[in-house]
PDB file of C-alpha atoms in Angstrom:
ATOM      1  CA  ILE A   1      -9.120   0.368 -14.507  1.00 74.00           C
ATOM      2  CA  PHE A   2      -9.711   3.370 -16.385  1.00 75.00           C
ATOM      3  CA  TYR A   3      -6.990   5.908 -17.983  1.00 73.00           C
ATOM      4  CA  SER A   4      -7.078   9.503 -18.896  1.00 76.00           C
ATOM      5  CA  ALA A   5      -4.914  12.193 -20.825  1.00 73.00           C
ATOM      6  CA  PRO A   6      -3.452  14.815 -18.561  1.00 73.00           C
ATOM      7  CA  ALA A   7      -6.555  17.167 -19.414  1.00 69.00           C
ATOM      8  CA  TYR A   8      -8.518  14.157 -17.192  1.00 71.00           C
ATOM      9  CA  THR A   9     -11.913  15.078 -19.038  1.00 76.00           C
ATOM     10  CA  GLN A  10     -12.179  11.694 -20.990  1.00 78.00           C
ATOM     11  CA  TRP A  11     -12.035   8.483 -19.461  1.00 80.00           C
ATOM     12  CA  GLN A  12     -11.443   5.259 -21.110  1.00 78.00           C
ATOM     13  CA  GLN A  13     -11.626   1.541 -19.956  1.00 75.00           C
ATOM     14  CA  LEU A  14      -8.641  -0.536 -20.375  1.00 74.00           C
ATOM     15  CA  ASN A  15      -8.407  -4.185 -21.267  1.00 68.00           C
ATOM     16  CA  SER A  16      -9.428  -6.523 -18.287  1.00 73.00           C
ATOM     17  CA  PHE A  17      -7.231  -9.236 -16.426  1.00 71.00           C
ATOM     18  CA  GLY A  18      -9.207 -12.176 -18.654  1.00 64.00           C
ATOM     19  CA  SER A  19     -10.397 -15.068 -16.825  1.00 63.00           C
ATOM     20  CA  THR A  20      -7.438 -15.516 -14.519  1.00 66.00           C
ATOM     21  CA  CYS A  21      -8.734 -12.903 -12.108  1.00 71.00           C
ATOM     22  CA  GLY A  22     -12.428 -14.025 -12.304  1.00 66.00           C
ATOM     23  CA  SER A  23     -15.783 -12.012 -12.350  1.00 69.00           C
ATOM     24  CA  GLY A  24     -15.370 -10.399  -9.188  1.00 75.00           C
ATOM     25  CA  CYS A  25     -11.703  -9.139  -9.363  1.00 78.00           C
ATOM     26  CA  TYR A  26     -10.904  -5.675  -8.517  1.00 82.00           C
ATOM     27  CA  VAL A  27      -7.671  -3.407  -7.889  1.00 85.00           C
ATOM     28  CA  SER A  28      -6.482  -2.618  -4.629  1.00 85.00           C
ATOM     29  CA  SER A  29      -3.406  -0.885  -5.311  1.00 86.00           C
ATOM     30  CA  MET A  30      -1.208   0.261  -8.345  1.00 88.00           C
ATOM     31  CA  LEU A  31       2.620   1.148  -8.941  1.00 88.00           C
ATOM     32  CA  SER A  32       4.296   2.643 -11.766  1.00 87.00           C
ATOM     33  CA  LEU A  33       7.697   1.174 -12.722  1.00 85.00           C
ATOM     34  CA  GLY A  34       9.269   2.850 -15.908  1.00 84.00           C
ATOM     35  CA  THR A  35       7.075   1.487 -18.705  1.00 84.00           C
ATOM     36  CA  ARG A  36       5.296  -1.092 -16.670  1.00 87.00           C
ATOM     37  CA  ILE A  37       2.157  -0.897 -14.546  1.00 88.00           C
ATOM     38  CA  VAL A  38       2.035  -3.404 -11.697  1.00 91.00           C
ATOM     39  CA  VAL A  39      -1.692  -3.898  -9.757  1.00 89.00           C
ATOM     40  CA  SER A  40      -2.657  -5.692  -6.992  1.00 88.00           C
ATOM     41  CA  THR A  41      -5.877  -7.232  -6.909  1.00 88.00           C
ATOM     42  CA  ASN A  42      -8.184  -9.770  -4.567  1.00 87.00           C
ATOM     43  CA  ASN A  43      -6.721 -12.534  -6.597  1.00 85.00           C
ATOM     44  CA  GLY A  44      -2.954 -11.884  -7.124  1.00 88.00           C
ATOM     45  CA  ILE A  45      -0.760  -9.469  -9.043  1.00 90.00           C
ATOM     46  CA  TYR A  46      -0.896  -8.443 -12.498  1.00 89.00           C
ATOM     47  CA  SER A  47       1.209  -6.284 -14.638  1.00 89.00           C
ATOM     48  CA  SER A  48       1.137  -4.641 -17.989  1.00 89.00           C
ATOM     49  CA  ALA A  49       4.290  -3.358 -20.110  1.00 89.00           C
ATOM     50  CA  ASP A  50       1.888  -2.019 -23.086  1.00 87.00           C
ATOM     51  CA  ALA A  51      -0.051   0.561 -21.131  1.00 82.00           C
ATOM     52  CA  GLY A  52      -2.853  -1.590 -20.028  1.00 82.00           C
ATOM     53  CA  LEU A  53      -3.553  -3.211 -23.315  1.00 82.00           C
ATOM     54  CA  THR A  54      -2.478  -6.661 -22.184  1.00 85.00           C
ATOM     55  CA  TRP A  55      -1.990  -8.188 -18.970  1.00 87.00           C
ATOM     56  CA  THR A  56       0.313 -10.628 -17.364  1.00 87.00           C
ATOM     57  CA  TYR A  57      -0.356 -12.707 -14.112  1.00 87.00           C
ATOM     58  CA  ASP A  58       2.719 -12.447 -11.873  1.00 87.00           C
ATOM     59  CA  SER A  59       2.252 -13.937  -8.846  1.00 86.00           C
ATOM     60  CA  THR A  60       4.690 -16.674  -9.149  1.00 87.00           C
ATOM     61  CA  GLY A  61       5.805 -17.763  -5.723  1.00 88.00           C
ATOM     62  CA  MET A  62       2.833 -16.219  -4.079  1.00 86.00           C
ATOM     63  CA  GLY A  63      -0.251 -17.900  -5.514  1.00 68.00           C
ATOM     64  CA  SER A  64      -3.485 -16.189  -5.762  1.00 68.00           C
ATOM     65  CA  HIS A  65      -3.738 -14.338  -2.532  1.00 81.00           C
ATOM     66  CA  TYR A  66      -5.905 -11.347  -1.973  1.00 87.00           C
ATOM     67  CA  VAL A  67      -2.921  -8.561  -2.372  1.00 91.00           C
ATOM     68  CA  TYR A  68      -3.921  -5.561  -0.138  1.00 90.00           C
ATOM     69  CA  GLN A  69      -1.157  -2.960  -1.161  1.00 90.00           C
ATOM     70  CA  LEU A  70       2.012  -2.753  -3.147  1.00 93.00           C
ATOM     71  CA  VAL A  71       4.913  -0.573  -1.903  1.00 92.00           C
ATOM     72  CA  LYS A  72       8.033   0.008  -3.664  1.00 92.00           C
ATOM     73  CA  GLN A  73      11.156   0.735  -1.689  1.00 92.00           C
ATOM     74  CA  GLY A  74      14.530   1.357  -3.932  1.00 90.00           C
ATOM     75  CA  SER A  75      14.453  -1.805  -6.295  1.00 90.00           C
ATOM     76  CA  VAL A  76      12.351  -3.984  -4.087  1.00 94.00           C
ATOM     77  CA  ILE A  77       8.456  -4.049  -4.399  1.00 94.00           C
ATOM     78  CA  TYR A  78       6.712  -5.327  -1.184  1.00 94.00           C
ATOM     79  CA  ALA A  79       3.017  -6.862  -1.261  1.00 93.00           C
ATOM     80  CA  SER A  80       0.958  -7.184   1.676  1.00 90.00           C
ATOM     81  CA  THR A  81      -1.466 -10.506   1.859  1.00 88.00           C
ATOM     82  CA  GLY A  82      -3.447 -12.072   4.452  1.00 82.00           C
ATOM     83  CA  SER A  83      -0.836 -14.754   4.995  1.00 83.00           C
ATOM     84  CA  GLY A  84       2.295 -12.371   4.852  1.00 86.00           C
ATOM     85  CA  MET A  85       4.515  -9.916   3.316  1.00 90.00           C
ATOM     86  CA  TYR A  86       6.298 -10.891   0.305  1.00 93.00           C
ATOM     87  CA  TRP A  87       8.913  -9.072  -1.833  1.00 94.00           C
ATOM     88  CA  SER A  88      10.090  -9.105  -5.302  1.00 94.00           C
ATOM     89  CA  LEU A  89      13.592  -8.311  -6.355  1.00 93.00           C
ATOM     90  CA  ASP A  90      12.855  -8.472 -10.029  1.00 90.00           C
ATOM     91  CA  ASN A  91       9.987  -5.771 -10.759  1.00 86.00           C
ATOM     92  CA  GLY A  92       7.089  -7.923  -9.670  1.00 87.00           C
ATOM     93  CA  SER A  93       7.757 -11.047 -11.738  1.00 86.00           C
ATOM     94  CA  THR A  94       8.686 -13.332  -9.260  1.00 90.00           C
ATOM     95  CA  TRP A  95       7.765 -13.091  -5.255  1.00 92.00           C
ATOM     96  CA  SER A  96       9.094 -14.686  -2.062  1.00 93.00           C
ATOM     97  CA  LEU A  97       7.448 -14.872   1.496  1.00 92.00           C
ATOM     98  CA  ARG A  98       9.446 -12.279   3.356  1.00 91.00           C
ATOM     99  CA  ASN A  99       7.815 -12.414   6.748  1.00 85.00           C
ATOM    100  CA  ASN A 100       4.312 -14.200   7.924  1.00 80.00           C
ATOM    101  CA  SER A 101       4.273 -13.246  11.551  1.00 78.00           C
ATOM    102  CA  LEU A 102       2.317 -10.045  10.927  1.00 77.00           C
ATOM    103  CA  PHE A 103      -0.778  -9.069   8.543  1.00 80.00           C
ATOM    104  CA  PHE A 104      -0.510  -5.455   7.526  1.00 81.00           C
ATOM    105  CA  PRO A 105      -3.563  -4.572   5.064  1.00 83.00           C
ATOM    106  CA  TYR A 106      -1.709  -0.823   5.011  1.00 84.00           C
ATOM    107  CA  PHE A 107       1.835  -0.164   4.998  1.00 88.00           C
ATOM    108  CA  THR A 108       4.337   2.276   3.510  1.00 91.00           C
ATOM    109  CA  SER A 109       8.150   3.157   3.291  1.00 93.00           C
ATOM    110  CA  MET A 110      10.128   5.959   4.376  1.00 93.00           C
ATOM    111  CA  GLY A 111      13.705   6.039   3.202  1.00 91.00           C
ATOM    112  CA  SER A 112      15.103   2.580   4.247  1.00 92.00           C
ATOM    113  CA  LEU A 113      12.162   2.078   6.937  1.00 93.00           C
ATOM    114  CA  LEU A 114       9.120   0.192   6.292  1.00 94.00           C
ATOM    115  CA  PHE A 115       5.827   0.729   8.549  1.00 92.00           C
ATOM    116  CA  GLY A 116       2.695  -1.369   8.610  1.00 89.00           C
ATOM    117  CA  TYR A 117      -0.509  -1.316  10.571  1.00 87.00           C
ATOM    118  CA  SER A 118      -1.761  -4.435  12.320  1.00 83.00           C
ATOM    119  CA  ASN A 119      -3.941  -3.104  15.299  1.00 82.00           C
ATOM    120  CA  GLU A 120      -0.877  -0.980  16.257  1.00 87.00           C
ATOM    121  CA  ILE A 121       1.921   0.735  14.084  1.00 91.00           C
ATOM    122  CA  TYR A 122       4.915  -1.643  13.572  1.00 93.00           C
ATOM    123  CA  MET A 123       8.649  -0.504  11.985  1.00 94.00           C
ATOM    124  CA  SER A 124      11.224  -2.474  10.035  1.00 94.00           C
ATOM    125  CA  ALA A 125      14.733  -1.395   9.500  1.00 94.00           C
ATOM    126  CA  ASP A 126      15.540  -4.635   7.776  1.00 94.00           C
ATOM    127  CA  SER A 127      13.461  -4.727   4.581  1.00 92.00           C
ATOM    128  CA  GLY A 128      10.605  -6.447   6.536  1.00 91.00           C
ATOM    129  CA  ALA A 129      12.289  -9.522   8.014  1.00 90.00           C
ATOM    130  CA  SER A 130      11.586  -8.333  11.480  1.00 91.00           C
ATOM    131  CA  TRP A 131       9.222  -5.445  13.228  1.00 92.00           C
ATOM    132  CA  ILE A 132       9.071  -3.368  16.022  1.00 93.00           C
ATOM    133  CA  GLN A 133       5.822  -2.206  17.655  1.00 93.00           C
ATOM    134  CA  LYS A 134       5.995   1.649  17.740  1.00 92.00           C
ATOM    135  CA  THR A 135       2.424   2.127  19.263  1.00 88.00           C
ATOM    136  CA  SER A 136       0.516   0.669  22.151  1.00 84.00           C
ATOM    137  CA  GLY A 137      -3.358   1.344  22.307  1.00 79.00           C
ATOM    138  CA  TRP A 138      -3.488   2.701  18.759  1.00 80.00           C
ATOM    139  CA  TYR A 139      -6.561   3.537  16.956  1.00 76.00           C
ATOM    140  CA  MET A 140      -7.621   1.647  13.768  1.00 80.00           C
ATOM    141  CA  SER A 141      -5.843   3.330  10.762  1.00 81.00           C
ATOM    142  CA  LEU A 142      -7.150   3.171   7.232  1.00 82.00           C
ATOM    143  CA  SER A 143      -3.989   4.566   5.475  1.00 86.00           C
ATOM    144  CA  LEU A 144      -0.350   5.041   6.046  1.00 89.00           C
ATOM    145  CA  ALA A 145       2.136   7.210   4.235  1.00 91.00           C
ATOM    146  CA  ALA A 146       5.231   9.141   4.128  1.00 93.00           C
ATOM    147  CA  ASN A 147       6.363  12.534   3.066  1.00 92.00           C
ATOM    148  CA  GLY A 148       9.928  13.621   3.678  1.00 91.00           C
ATOM    149  CA  PRO A 149      10.667  13.380   7.332  1.00 92.00           C
ATOM    150  CA  LEU A 150       7.020  12.759   8.288  1.00 93.00           C
ATOM    151  CA  LEU A 151       4.825   9.499   8.832  1.00 93.00           C
ATOM    152  CA  PHE A 152       1.232  10.036   8.155  1.00 92.00           C
ATOM    153  CA  ALA A 153      -1.516   7.821   9.487  1.00 89.00           C
ATOM    154  CA  GLY A 154      -5.524   8.219   8.390  1.00 85.00           C
ATOM    155  CA  ASN A 155      -7.658   6.908  11.298  1.00 79.00           C
ATOM    156  CA  ILE A 156     -11.114   5.767  11.567  1.00 78.00           C
ATOM    157  CA  ASP A 157     -13.155   8.456  13.538  1.00 72.00           C
ATOM    158  CA  ASN A 158     -14.054   6.586  17.017  1.00 72.00           C
ATOM    159  CA  VAL A 159     -14.911   9.364  19.303  1.00 68.00           C
ATOM    160  CA  GLY A 160     -12.188  12.030  18.470  1.00 69.00           C
ATOM    161  CA  THR A 161      -9.528   9.623  17.383  1.00 75.00           C
ATOM    162  CA  GLY A 162      -9.878  10.004  13.382  1.00 77.00           C
ATOM    163  CA  GLY A 163      -8.384  12.309  10.933  1.00 81.00           C
ATOM    164  CA  ILE A 164      -4.719  12.713  10.101  1.00 86.00           C
ATOM    165  CA  TRP A 165      -1.962  11.725  12.776  1.00 88.00           C
ATOM    166  CA  THR A 166       1.522  12.613  12.063  1.00 92.00           C
ATOM    167  CA  SER A 167       5.058  11.446  13.657  1.00 95.00           C
ATOM    168  CA  ALA A 168       8.282  13.122  12.937  1.00 96.00           C
ATOM    169  CA  ASP A 169      10.115  10.470  14.925  1.00 96.00           C
ATOM    170  CA  SER A 170       9.677   7.247  13.057  1.00 94.00           C
ATOM    171  CA  GLY A 171       6.148   6.448  14.720  1.00 93.00           C
ATOM    172  CA  THR A 172       7.625   6.867  18.381  1.00 92.00           C
ATOM    173  CA  THR A 173       5.195   9.841  19.037  1.00 93.00           C
ATOM    174  CA  TRP A 174       2.364  11.027  17.148  1.00 91.00           C
ATOM    175  CA  ASN A 175       0.228  14.331  16.790  1.00 90.00           C
ATOM    176  CA  GLN A 176      -3.264  14.581  15.686  1.00 88.00           C
ATOM    177  CA  HIS A 177      -4.203  17.242  13.242  1.00 83.00           C
ATOM    178  CA  GLN A 178      -7.711  18.563  13.382  1.00 71.00           C
ATOM    179  CA  PRO A 179     -10.552  15.391  13.563  1.00 61.00           C
ATOM    180  CA  LEU A 180     -11.552  14.825  10.040  1.00 70.00           C
ATOM    181  CA  GLY A 181     -13.701  11.861  10.344  1.00 76.00           C
ATOM    182  CA  ASP A 182     -12.823   8.637   8.719  1.00 82.00           C
ATOM    183  CA  VAL A 183      -9.097   8.801   6.257  1.00 81.00           C
ATOM    184  CA  ASN A 184      -9.098   6.399   3.862  1.00 81.00           C
ATOM    185  CA  SER A 185      -6.360   7.438   1.937  1.00 83.00           C
ATOM    186  CA  ILE A 186      -3.526   9.899   1.954  1.00 86.00           C
ATOM    187  CA  GLY A 187      -1.777  11.744  -0.991  1.00 83.00           C
ATOM    188  CA  PHE A 188       0.549  14.698  -1.587  1.00 86.00           C
ATOM    189  CA  LEU A 189       0.947  17.162  -4.152  1.00 81.00           C
ATOM    190  CA  GLY A 190       3.727  19.832  -3.808  1.00 82.00           C
ATOM    191  CA  GLY A 191       3.192  20.971  -0.297  1.00 82.00           C
ATOM    192  CA  TYR A 192      -0.363  19.798   0.114  1.00 83.00           C
ATOM    193  CA  VAL A 193      -1.734  16.835   1.907  1.00 86.00           C
ATOM    194  CA  PHE A 194      -4.759  15.181   0.678  1.00 84.00           C
TER     195      PHE A 194
END
């Protein structure tokens, strides 16, 4: 992990996770929780309370799974792994299996709803305990994000299916916005979509 002051002109590398993560360890997602940083890796979850100088292995209850993504919803943190979705009610210190029926490499929250991609787009209205399939014959998504009342999906370009898709009705109907090729990540700043 590298960090920079707001000018973004110089970047410095933070301390590594130590021997716990192994030589091929990499970060798949990151959350800021006040003064703590929580990261998901291909070998579990780590956190730092001192701006990345030291790291604590925080996968209690989860084990050393590949953790694809972290999502915060209110006071709950969700983690998607190959063996199911975990949740933490204590800022990522301990984890419990929430649902192992679906695998979501990409998911997001929008208000009280969770959305995940697992060959189709799914929605949960009960904190991930159960999921409703929202699409049928969906294209392969590489990212999901929410901004206000809109749900965004970034898709692989497969004969015109790529680019940004949006839904204003919690994933029931979708609109494609100018095919852009493969969209691996979606971000927002002000009124702009990146």
